[in-house]
Amino acid sequence: MKKTALSCLFMVCVYLSFAQLPITDVRYPDSLLKFLANAKSDSVKARSLFLLSDYWSNSDTLKSKNFLAKGLKYGDKYPYVKALYYYYLGGYYFSTNSAKSETNYLEADKQLSKFNSKEAFLFRSKCWSKYAILEFSIKDNSITSIDIFINKVIPLIKKTGNVQHLAVNYHNIAMIFMDCQQYDKAAEYLRLSISLLDKQPTVYINELYQNHISLSRNYLFQNNTLSAKKELDKAKAFLIETTSPINYMKFYVVEGTYYTTVKAYSKALQALKKGEVLAVQSKEYNMQRNLSLEMYRLFIKQKAYQKALAVLRKNVEGLVIHKHSSDDLIYYFELSETYGKLGNSKMAYTWLKKYSKLKDSINAREVEHKISALEVKFKTAEKEKKIIALNAENEKANLSAQNSKLLSWLFGIACLFLLIVAILGWLFYRSSKKLTIQKDLNHQQQIEDFDRRQEIKIVQAMLNAKEEEQNRVARDLHDGLGGTLAGIKINLSHYATKKKSNDDPELYQIMDQMEGSINELRHIAHDMMPEMLLKFGLEESLKDLCTSLTSEKLNIDLKYLGAKRVFLPHQQINIYRIIQEAMHNAVKHAEAQNILLQCSQNDNIFYITIEDDGKGFDPAYLTKGMGIQNIKNRVAYLDGEMEILSAENKPGTSINIELNFTA
């Protein structure tokens, strides 16, 4: 009972350790609202609203959901902020819908994995931490939870250099090991956490308290009262400097456990009563339950069975519904035992039946394991009997079979030698075969790399030739045919003036058509060789492109988000051609009414997003007339990637492009 009475308390401790630094100051939401009112950036506003949503997620879900929705409106256009939205959405569902919570944590990790900042690593570690606690608390899957902590959470935290977060998660791992009764492992991680925090004890008071109180409890489970008392005294020293009531409740639980173990029953009851008063005042029902369980253990030790029975029935009827069916298993068994000690065999039998039924339903695998273990034990015993019989026979035959035995040993040694030689030969053959295969793979990879480089060179040559040809044609059209048409228009104007043919409508209609032809020719030449790109750079040329395509039926919104990199001329031209081709597709084929063009830069990656509300299409069946291949060639030339999001018979198309530029 000593090892199981505090199992519910483990769940509370793990949950609190995941919370890490709970915001208890009532002024916290007000300060966030003031900060939000003064914020100018949409991304800052979004993150402030996310924090407000997180603050209210456990107490007012409606308010939490509203703040989350408002934050998404401000942050939807920022990929990083949108990734954080999924993290806080997982927190919103954390206590109410574990499946949705896990789904959103996985999506947040997927989105955040695109960023290499320390903050992104920290949030990814928090996503996996919350996912692990759901596996542990909801699915009762300790193995999966520990695996996530060790192989997901800890490596991500180490990338951030955050000592506090690393220590807290070492503590979380220890709590799960303690719940699995692997106390040596738990002590190892608790001491590892303490060693990190001891470097700055005045900063990490709360975390050091949590570790020392947990280590004291761990020693009590091992009946090491001397070490438990030392850790309890250390925890008390840090407890005085904390203000959290729940820390005091946890202390009184462990202190009561210690005094019960050393049979100082009056001190144990006094400590547990102190904790119970605090738990009632704070409405901490789970802590009330844990304190009463320890009281039950105390009364059993004193043989006060009526008092113990009253406490146990209070736990079964329950203030808070526990999440682990193993808790009920404990209560049912102890009720049966207590009624038996009181001489009420009928009630003892009733609760024993409930215990057996529940155990059969939740412990099928354990039963199978025990049966298998018994079977193995039986077979082992049978084998041992046979071995004894054979040994007896061998002893009888030793005198007459010594020579034969010697020959057998020699033959066995020879066979063993031959077997070793065969194994070594086989290993050498396998190693040589692997080496040959690896050489072939390396050679094939070199050929593929060479082919890829050749393809890029060909594409580069084709694009450069196409660009030069367009520039040449544009100059010829503008300077040659454009100049000729302009001269014809001037001559017609002189002719009309000389002949005074002001009343000749056909002549002026011809002049208007000539003017339209000149403008169309200039527009074609501009598309083939944009002057803005050559004179003022990429941003201005894109503004000019959007202006030229904007009309009464088409609205284009350009977002050029502070890309500071100065691109080389051929890089600017290719970026411009990519956007120009995609924009023309949206206008000609999608018949869009609204287009969003967004360009941004993160380190050496240049992002392009083009979204429209026109007709969608199936990207798997692109037609050659849409010019998608030209875009793909230019993206490949710039060492980039392209993603097309669209569906047939559904409105809207989104093209996302990432272009990589070496520093």
Tab-separated table of C-alpha atoms in Angstrom, residues 199-585:
chain	number	residue	atom	x	y	z
A	199	LYS	CA	24.414	26.289	-10.650
A	200	GLN	CA	21.867	29.089	-10.005
A	201	PRO	CA	19.861	28.070	-6.897
A	202	THR	CA	18.433	31.544	-6.264
A	203	VAL	CA	16.919	31.602	-9.770
A	204	TYR	CA	15.449	28.100	-9.845
A	205	ILE	CA	13.930	27.900	-6.347
A	206	ASN	CA	10.639	26.315	-7.412
A	207	GLU	CA	12.304	23.766	-9.690
A	208	LEU	CA	14.811	22.750	-7.007
A	209	TYR	CA	11.963	22.286	-4.530
A	210	GLN	CA	10.082	20.030	-6.977
A	211	ASN	CA	13.173	17.857	-7.496
A	212	HIS	CA	14.067	17.481	-3.820
A	213	ILE	CA	10.495	16.668	-2.743
A	214	SER	CA	10.225	14.108	-5.571
A	215	LEU	CA	13.588	12.566	-4.649
A	216	SER	CA	12.461	12.307	-1.006
A	217	ARG	CA	9.298	10.485	-2.111
A	218	ASN	CA	11.397	8.203	-4.326
A	219	TYR	CA	13.567	7.213	-1.336
A	220	LEU	CA	10.456	6.533	0.753
A	221	PHE	CA	9.242	4.056	-1.863
A	222	GLN	CA	12.571	2.248	-1.353
A	223	ASN	CA	12.231	2.410	2.481
A	224	ASN	CA	15.373	4.542	2.637
A	225	THR	CA	14.109	6.859	5.382
A	226	LEU	CA	17.504	8.405	6.164
A	227	SER	CA	18.023	9.705	2.606
A	228	ALA	CA	14.336	10.629	2.381
A	229	LYS	CA	14.660	12.859	5.480
A	230	LYS	CA	17.726	14.630	4.059
A	231	GLU	CA	15.916	15.432	0.807
A	232	LEU	CA	12.793	16.486	2.735
A	233	ASP	CA	14.840	18.992	4.764
A	234	LYS	CA	16.384	20.388	1.562
A	235	ALA	CA	12.915	20.723	0.044
A	236	LYS	CA	11.697	22.550	3.159
A	237	ALA	CA	14.508	25.101	2.840
A	238	PHE	CA	13.347	25.963	-0.683
A	239	LEU	CA	9.659	25.737	0.281
A	240	ILE	CA	9.981	28.716	2.640
A	241	GLU	CA	10.988	30.890	-0.333
A	242	THR	CA	8.020	29.856	-2.505
A	243	THR	CA	4.453	31.197	-2.340
A	244	SER	CA	2.527	28.418	-4.070
A	245	PRO	CA	-0.050	26.724	-1.744
A	246	ILE	CA	0.121	23.493	-3.738
A	247	ASN	CA	3.842	23.219	-2.952
A	248	TYR	CA	2.966	23.224	0.750
A	249	MET	CA	0.274	20.575	0.180
A	250	LYS	CA	2.742	18.311	-1.613
A	251	PHE	CA	5.252	18.838	1.200
A	252	TYR	CA	2.730	17.826	3.855
A	253	VAL	CA	1.847	14.675	1.872
A	254	VAL	CA	5.485	13.556	1.734
A	255	GLU	CA	6.140	14.633	5.331
A	256	GLY	CA	3.101	12.619	6.453
A	257	THR	CA	4.382	9.622	4.469
A	258	TYR	CA	7.781	9.911	6.134
A	259	TYR	CA	6.400	10.114	9.681
A	260	THR	CA	4.049	7.199	8.982
A	261	THR	CA	6.982	5.129	7.745
A	262	VAL	CA	9.048	5.838	10.894
A	263	LYS	CA	5.898	5.235	13.059
A	264	ALA	CA	5.654	8.815	14.334
A	265	TYR	CA	1.891	8.645	13.880
A	266	SER	CA	0.872	11.820	15.726
A	267	LYS	CA	3.314	13.936	13.685
A	268	ALA	CA	2.120	12.229	10.500
A	269	LEU	CA	-1.540	13.032	11.250
A	270	GLN	CA	-0.637	16.613	12.150
A	271	ALA	CA	1.181	17.147	8.829
A	272	LEU	CA	-1.652	15.580	6.792
A	273	LYS	CA	-4.273	17.709	8.569
A	274	LYS	CA	-2.307	20.873	7.714
A	275	GLY	CA	-2.253	19.843	4.081
A	276	GLU	CA	-5.971	19.023	4.102
A	277	VAL	CA	-6.867	22.494	5.444
A	278	LEU	CA	-4.872	24.127	2.639
A	279	ALA	CA	-6.403	21.820	0.018
A	280	VAL	CA	-9.958	22.655	1.148
A	281	GLN	CA	-9.213	26.380	1.165
A	282	SER	CA	-7.686	26.226	-2.316
A	283	LYS	CA	-10.364	23.834	-3.652
A	284	GLU	CA	-7.620	21.453	-4.765
A	285	TYR	CA	-9.761	18.311	-4.833
A	286	ASN	CA	-7.050	16.016	-6.171
A	287	MET	CA	-4.720	17.040	-3.339
A	288	GLN	CA	-7.552	16.429	-0.835
A	289	ARG	CA	-7.841	12.935	-2.283
A	290	ASN	CA	-4.107	12.279	-2.028
A	291	LEU	CA	-3.937	13.549	1.559
A	292	SER	CA	-6.885	11.381	2.578
A	293	LEU	CA	-5.231	8.317	0.980
A	294	GLU	CA	-2.179	8.887	3.139
A	295	MET	CA	-4.440	9.244	6.165
A	296	TYR	CA	-5.957	5.861	5.247
A	297	ARG	CA	-2.502	4.304	5.283
A	298	LEU	CA	-1.818	5.932	8.654
A	299	PHE	CA	-5.054	4.565	10.178
A	300	ILE	CA	-4.289	1.067	8.843
A	301	LYS	CA	-0.890	1.239	10.528
A	302	GLN	CA	-2.659	2.182	13.794
A	303	LYS	CA	-5.303	-0.537	13.252
A	304	ALA	CA	-8.057	2.115	13.377
A	305	TYR	CA	-10.010	0.261	10.698
A	306	GLN	CA	-13.301	2.198	10.991
A	307	LYS	CA	-11.488	5.476	10.377
A	308	ALA	CA	-9.547	3.875	7.531
A	309	LEU	CA	-12.788	2.560	5.991
A	310	ALA	CA	-14.417	6.016	6.119
A	311	VAL	CA	-11.416	7.587	4.365
A	312	LEU	CA	-11.329	4.863	1.708
A	313	ARG	CA	-15.054	5.117	0.898
A	314	LYS	CA	-14.594	8.861	0.518
A	315	ASN	CA	-11.929	8.175	-2.120
A	316	VAL	CA	-14.087	5.659	-3.985
A	317	GLU	CA	-17.126	7.941	-4.057
A	318	GLY	CA	-14.638	10.577	-5.073
A	319	LEU	CA	-14.339	14.347	-5.250
A	320	VAL	CA	-12.613	14.158	-8.641
A	321	ILE	CA	-12.850	11.355	-11.198
A	322	HIS	CA	-9.428	9.756	-11.525
A	323	LYS	CA	-8.132	8.922	-14.959
A	324	HIS	CA	-6.409	5.591	-14.298
A	325	SER	CA	-8.482	2.467	-13.825
A	326	SER	CA	-5.567	1.112	-11.752
A	327	ASP	CA	-6.631	3.553	-8.996
A	328	ASP	CA	-10.000	1.811	-8.673
A	329	LEU	CA	-8.161	-1.504	-8.555
A	330	ILE	CA	-6.259	-0.243	-5.498
A	331	TYR	CA	-9.414	1.090	-3.782
A	332	TYR	CA	-11.448	-2.086	-4.355
A	333	PHE	CA	-8.713	-4.319	-3.001
A	334	GLU	CA	-8.122	-2.162	0.074
A	335	LEU	CA	-11.881	-1.996	0.766
A	336	SER	CA	-12.026	-5.783	0.677
A	337	GLU	CA	-9.033	-6.003	3.021
A	338	THR	CA	-10.426	-3.401	5.435
A	339	TYR	CA	-13.873	-5.005	5.612
A	340	GLY	CA	-12.143	-8.319	6.242
A	341	LYS	CA	-10.205	-6.857	9.147
A	342	LEU	CA	-13.482	-5.521	10.563
A	343	GLY	CA	-15.029	-8.995	10.347
A	344	ASN	CA	-17.602	-8.066	7.670
A	345	SER	CA	-16.967	-10.992	5.327
A	346	LYS	CA	-19.990	-10.239	3.125
A	347	MET	CA	-18.788	-6.756	2.170
A	348	ALA	CA	-15.228	-8.037	1.918
A	349	TYR	CA	-16.366	-10.625	-0.611
A	350	THR	CA	-18.444	-8.030	-2.535
A	351	TRP	CA	-15.477	-5.707	-2.989
A	352	LEU	CA	-13.171	-8.620	-3.770
A	353	LYS	CA	-15.484	-9.628	-6.648
A	354	LYS	CA	-15.400	-6.064	-7.982
A	355	TYR	CA	-11.627	-6.123	-7.696
A	356	SER	CA	-11.369	-9.437	-9.564
A	357	LYS	CA	-13.717	-8.309	-12.335
A	358	LEU	CA	-11.827	-5.068	-12.862
A	359	LYS	CA	-8.496	-6.817	-12.743
A	360	ASP	CA	-9.621	-9.315	-15.377
A	361	SER	CA	-10.654	-6.477	-17.708
A	362	ILE	CA	-7.540	-4.334	-17.423
A	363	ASN	CA	-4.885	-6.940	-16.738
A	364	ALA	CA	-5.394	-9.468	-19.536
A	365	ARG	CA	-1.865	-8.990	-20.825
A	366	GLU	CA	-0.403	-9.292	-17.354
A	367	VAL	CA	-2.322	-12.556	-16.832
A	368	GLU	CA	-1.003	-13.895	-20.149
A	369	HIS	CA	2.491	-12.913	-19.135
A	370	LYS	CA	2.158	-14.715	-15.797
A	371	ILE	CA	0.763	-17.820	-17.482
A	372	SER	CA	3.656	-17.784	-19.947
A	373	ALA	CA	6.090	-17.353	-17.070
A	374	LEU	CA	4.552	-20.332	-15.227
A	375	GLU	CA	4.721	-22.395	-18.408
A	376	VAL	CA	8.372	-21.523	-18.890
A	377	LYS	CA	9.028	-22.333	-15.247
A	378	PHE	CA	7.308	-25.714	-15.632
A	379	LYS	CA	9.237	-26.562	-18.779
A	380	THR	CA	12.466	-25.515	-17.091
A	381	ALA	CA	11.728	-27.832	-14.161
A	382	GLU	CA	11.047	-30.697	-16.566
A	383	LYS	CA	14.298	-30.019	-18.356
A	384	GLU	CA	16.151	-29.974	-15.063
A	385	LYS	CA	14.694	-33.393	-14.199
A	386	LYS	CA	15.834	-34.764	-17.531
A	387	ILE	CA	19.279	-33.287	-17.033
A	388	ILE	CA	19.552	-34.943	-13.607
A	389	ALA	CA	18.561	-38.292	-15.112
A	390	LEU	CA	21.025	-37.895	-17.931
A	391	ASN	CA	23.768	-36.948	-15.520
A	392	ALA	CA	23.110	-40.110	-13.544
A	393	GLU	CA	23.362	-42.198	-16.688
A	394	ASN	CA	26.512	-40.402	-17.728
A	395	GLU	CA	28.136	-41.063	-14.405
A	396	LYS	CA	27.413	-44.789	-14.818
A	397	ALA	CA	28.879	-44.810	-18.305
A	398	ASN	CA	31.967	-42.692	-17.540
A	399	LEU	CA	34.286	-45.649	-16.761
A	400	SER	CA	33.495	-47.489	-19.996
A	401	ALA	CA	33.309	-44.483	-22.309
A	402	GLN	CA	36.324	-42.301	-21.448
A	403	ASN	CA	38.101	-43.006	-24.721
A	404	SER	CA	34.939	-42.421	-26.742
A	405	LYS	CA	34.350	-39.163	-24.889
A	406	LEU	CA	37.881	-37.985	-25.624
A	407	LEU	CA	37.389	-38.726	-29.306
A	408	SER	CA	34.071	-36.914	-29.219
A	409	TRP	CA	35.742	-33.848	-27.713
A	410	LEU	CA	38.423	-33.875	-30.374
A	411	PHE	CA	35.837	-34.245	-33.073
A	412	GLY	CA	33.793	-31.411	-31.559
A	413	ILE	CA	36.816	-29.122	-31.385
A	414	ALA	CA	37.630	-29.885	-35.019
A	415	CYS	CA	34.042	-29.151	-36.018
A	416	LEU	CA	34.085	-25.950	-34.010
A	417	PHE	CA	37.315	-24.879	-35.678
A	418	LEU	CA	35.850	-25.576	-39.099
A	419	LEU	CA	32.693	-23.708	-38.132
A	420	ILE	CA	34.705	-20.678	-37.028
A	421	VAL	CA	36.654	-20.727	-40.290
A	422	ALA	CA	33.387	-20.972	-42.241
A	423	ILE	CA	31.864	-18.075	-40.290
A	424	LEU	CA	34.948	-15.902	-40.802
A	425	GLY	CA	34.906	-16.725	-44.530
A	426	TRP	CA	31.217	-15.883	-44.744
A	427	LEU	CA	31.733	-12.603	-42.880
A	428	PHE	CA	34.605	-11.689	-45.198
A	429	TYR	CA	32.462	-12.505	-48.228
A	430	ARG	CA	29.528	-10.458	-46.926
A	431	SER	CA	31.802	-7.524	-46.107
A	432	SER	CA	33.342	-7.629	-49.590
A	433	LYS	CA	29.893	-7.843	-51.159
A	434	LYS	CA	28.662	-4.857	-49.150
A	435	LEU	CA	31.762	-2.887	-50.125
A	436	THR	CA	31.173	-3.685	-53.802
A	437	ILE	CA	27.524	-2.688	-53.557
A	438	GLN	CA	28.478	0.538	-51.783
A	439	LYS	CA	31.024	1.362	-54.491
A	440	ASP	CA	28.361	0.760	-57.136
A	441	LEU	CA	25.940	2.992	-55.285
A	442	ASN	CA	28.557	5.744	-54.946
A	443	HIS	CA	29.378	5.486	-58.641
A	444	GLN	CA	25.688	5.630	-59.531
A	445	GLN	CA	25.255	8.655	-57.272
A	446	GLN	CA	28.174	10.399	-58.962
A	447	ILE	CA	26.622	9.714	-62.359
A	448	GLU	CA	23.258	11.075	-61.180
A	449	ASP	CA	24.954	14.183	-59.720
A	450	PHE	CA	26.812	14.745	-62.983
A	451	ASP	CA	23.567	14.333	-64.997
A	452	ARG	CA	21.802	16.751	-62.670
A	453	ARG	CA	24.557	19.345	-63.059
A	454	GLN	CA	24.422	18.926	-66.820
A	455	GLU	CA	20.645	19.377	-66.800
A	456	ILE	CA	21.002	22.555	-64.734
A	457	LYS	CA	23.634	23.868	-67.166
A	458	ILE	CA	21.341	23.117	-70.111
A	459	VAL	CA	18.404	24.809	-68.398
A	460	GLN	CA	20.649	27.768	-67.539
A	461	ALA	CA	21.785	28.065	-71.142
A	462	MET	CA	18.209	27.785	-72.441
A	463	LEU	CA	16.946	30.432	-69.991
A	464	ASN	CA	19.825	32.803	-70.775
A	465	ALA	CA	19.325	32.306	-74.521
A	466	LYS	CA	15.575	32.839	-74.169
A	467	GLU	CA	16.128	35.999	-72.101
A	468	GLU	CA	18.650	37.411	-74.573
A	469	GLU	CA	16.318	36.611	-77.483
A	470	GLN	CA	13.405	38.311	-75.693
A	471	ASN	CA	15.549	41.371	-75.000
A	472	ARG	CA	16.667	41.492	-78.639
A	473	VAL	CA	13.102	41.135	-79.948
A	474	ALA	CA	11.885	43.721	-77.428
A	475	ARG	CA	14.530	46.235	-78.564
A	476	ASP	CA	13.743	45.546	-82.222
A	477	LEU	CA	10.012	45.984	-81.629
A	478	HIS	CA	10.450	49.111	-79.542
A	479	ASP	CA	13.198	50.817	-81.554
A	480	GLY	CA	12.360	49.436	-85.024
A	481	LEU	CA	8.679	48.712	-85.561
A	482	GLY	CA	7.676	51.075	-82.748
A	483	GLY	CA	9.630	53.937	-84.285
A	484	THR	CA	8.164	53.201	-87.736
A	485	LEU	CA	4.582	53.225	-86.413
A	486	ALA	CA	5.260	56.421	-84.487
A	487	GLY	CA	6.607	58.046	-87.695
A	488	ILE	CA	3.516	56.949	-89.654
A	489	LYS	CA	1.259	58.481	-86.994
A	490	ILE	CA	3.177	61.784	-87.122
A	491	ASN	CA	2.954	61.870	-90.943
A	492	LEU	CA	-0.815	61.227	-90.783
A	493	SER	CA	-1.151	64.052	-88.245
A	494	HIS	CA	0.770	66.416	-90.570
A	495	TYR	CA	-1.344	65.253	-93.481
A	496	ALA	CA	-4.571	65.927	-91.626
A	497	THR	CA	-3.348	69.395	-90.606
A	498	LYS	CA	-2.152	70.237	-94.108
A	499	LYS	CA	-5.363	69.112	-95.769
A	500	LYS	CA	-7.469	70.570	-92.989
A	501	SER	CA	-9.427	67.290	-92.831
A	502	ASN	CA	-10.875	67.840	-89.372
A	503	ASP	CA	-14.214	66.490	-90.501
A	504	ASP	CA	-12.792	63.217	-91.845
A	505	PRO	CA	-13.743	60.589	-89.155
A	506	GLU	CA	-12.127	57.688	-90.994
A	507	LEU	CA	-8.752	59.422	-90.960
A	508	TYR	CA	-8.913	60.029	-87.210
A	509	GLN	CA	-10.134	56.492	-86.603
A	510	ILE	CA	-7.022	55.263	-88.447
A	511	MET	CA	-4.875	57.539	-86.250
A	512	ASP	CA	-6.545	56.190	-83.075
A	513	GLN	CA	-5.949	52.628	-84.223
A	514	MET	CA	-2.337	53.563	-84.902
A	515	GLU	CA	-2.040	54.966	-81.359
A	516	GLY	CA	-3.531	51.758	-79.906
A	517	SER	CA	-1.085	49.645	-81.922
A	518	ILE	CA	1.862	51.689	-80.640
A	519	ASN	CA	0.698	51.296	-77.016
A	520	GLU	CA	0.158	47.546	-77.444
A	521	LEU	CA	3.619	47.236	-79.006
A	522	ARG	CA	5.179	49.100	-76.067
A	523	HIS	CA	3.272	46.873	-73.625
A	524	ILE	CA	4.598	43.727	-75.344
A	525	ALA	CA	8.133	45.107	-75.339
A	526	HIS	CA	7.771	46.035	-71.666
A	527	ASP	CA	6.700	42.489	-70.778
A	528	MET	CA	9.637	41.030	-72.685
A	529	MET	CA	12.223	43.428	-71.160
A	530	PRO	CA	10.858	45.400	-68.123
A	531	GLU	CA	12.716	48.687	-67.792
A	532	MET	CA	11.816	49.010	-64.097
A	533	LEU	CA	13.761	45.827	-63.332
A	534	LEU	CA	16.889	47.127	-65.026
A	535	LYS	CA	16.665	50.615	-63.497
A	536	PHE	CA	15.139	50.264	-60.021
A	537	GLY	CA	15.353	46.604	-59.020
A	538	LEU	CA	13.026	43.722	-58.211
A	539	GLU	CA	10.594	45.335	-55.758
A	540	GLU	CA	9.761	48.312	-57.980
A	541	SER	CA	9.432	46.119	-61.067
A	542	LEU	CA	6.962	43.869	-59.234
A	543	LYS	CA	4.931	46.911	-58.191
A	544	ASP	CA	4.940	48.036	-61.820
A	545	LEU	CA	3.846	44.536	-62.950
A	546	CYS	CA	0.958	44.475	-60.470
A	547	THR	CA	-0.116	47.964	-61.505
A	548	SER	CA	-0.107	47.012	-65.187
A	549	LEU	CA	-2.317	43.950	-64.534
A	550	THR	CA	-4.744	45.662	-62.143
A	551	SER	CA	-8.108	46.586	-63.636
A	552	GLU	CA	-11.722	47.197	-62.622
A	553	LYS	CA	-12.308	43.426	-62.634
A	554	LEU	CA	-9.008	42.448	-60.992
A	555	ASN	CA	-7.472	43.549	-57.689
A	556	ILE	CA	-3.843	42.671	-56.918
A	557	ASP	CA	-2.378	42.983	-53.402
A	558	LEU	CA	1.456	43.001	-53.224
A	559	LYS	CA	3.232	42.262	-49.916
A	560	TYR	CA	7.019	42.713	-50.189
A	561	LEU	CA	8.119	41.965	-46.624
A	562	GLY	CA	11.508	43.528	-46.220
A	563	ALA	CA	13.786	41.283	-48.293
A	564	LYS	CA	17.197	42.946	-47.717
A	565	ARG	CA	19.276	40.816	-50.084
A	566	VAL	CA	20.652	42.465	-53.214
A	567	PHE	CA	20.194	39.921	-55.981
A	568	LEU	CA	22.422	39.478	-59.017
A	569	PRO	CA	20.906	40.632	-62.352
A	570	HIS	CA	20.226	37.096	-63.633
A	571	GLN	CA	18.644	36.176	-60.278
A	572	GLN	CA	16.339	39.214	-60.401
A	573	ILE	CA	15.298	38.423	-63.975
A	574	ASN	CA	14.457	34.804	-63.140
A	575	ILE	CA	12.472	35.764	-60.023
A	576	TYR	CA	10.591	38.359	-62.051
A	577	ARG	CA	9.852	35.859	-64.869
A	578	ILE	CA	8.576	33.268	-62.357
A	579	ILE	CA	6.140	35.747	-60.803
A	580	GLN	CA	5.178	37.224	-64.187
A	581	GLU	CA	4.310	33.783	-65.624
A	582	ALA	CA	2.316	32.763	-62.531
A	583	MET	CA	0.413	36.080	-62.481
A	584	HIS	CA	-0.481	35.772	-66.155
A	585	ASN	CA	-1.774	32.247	-65.543
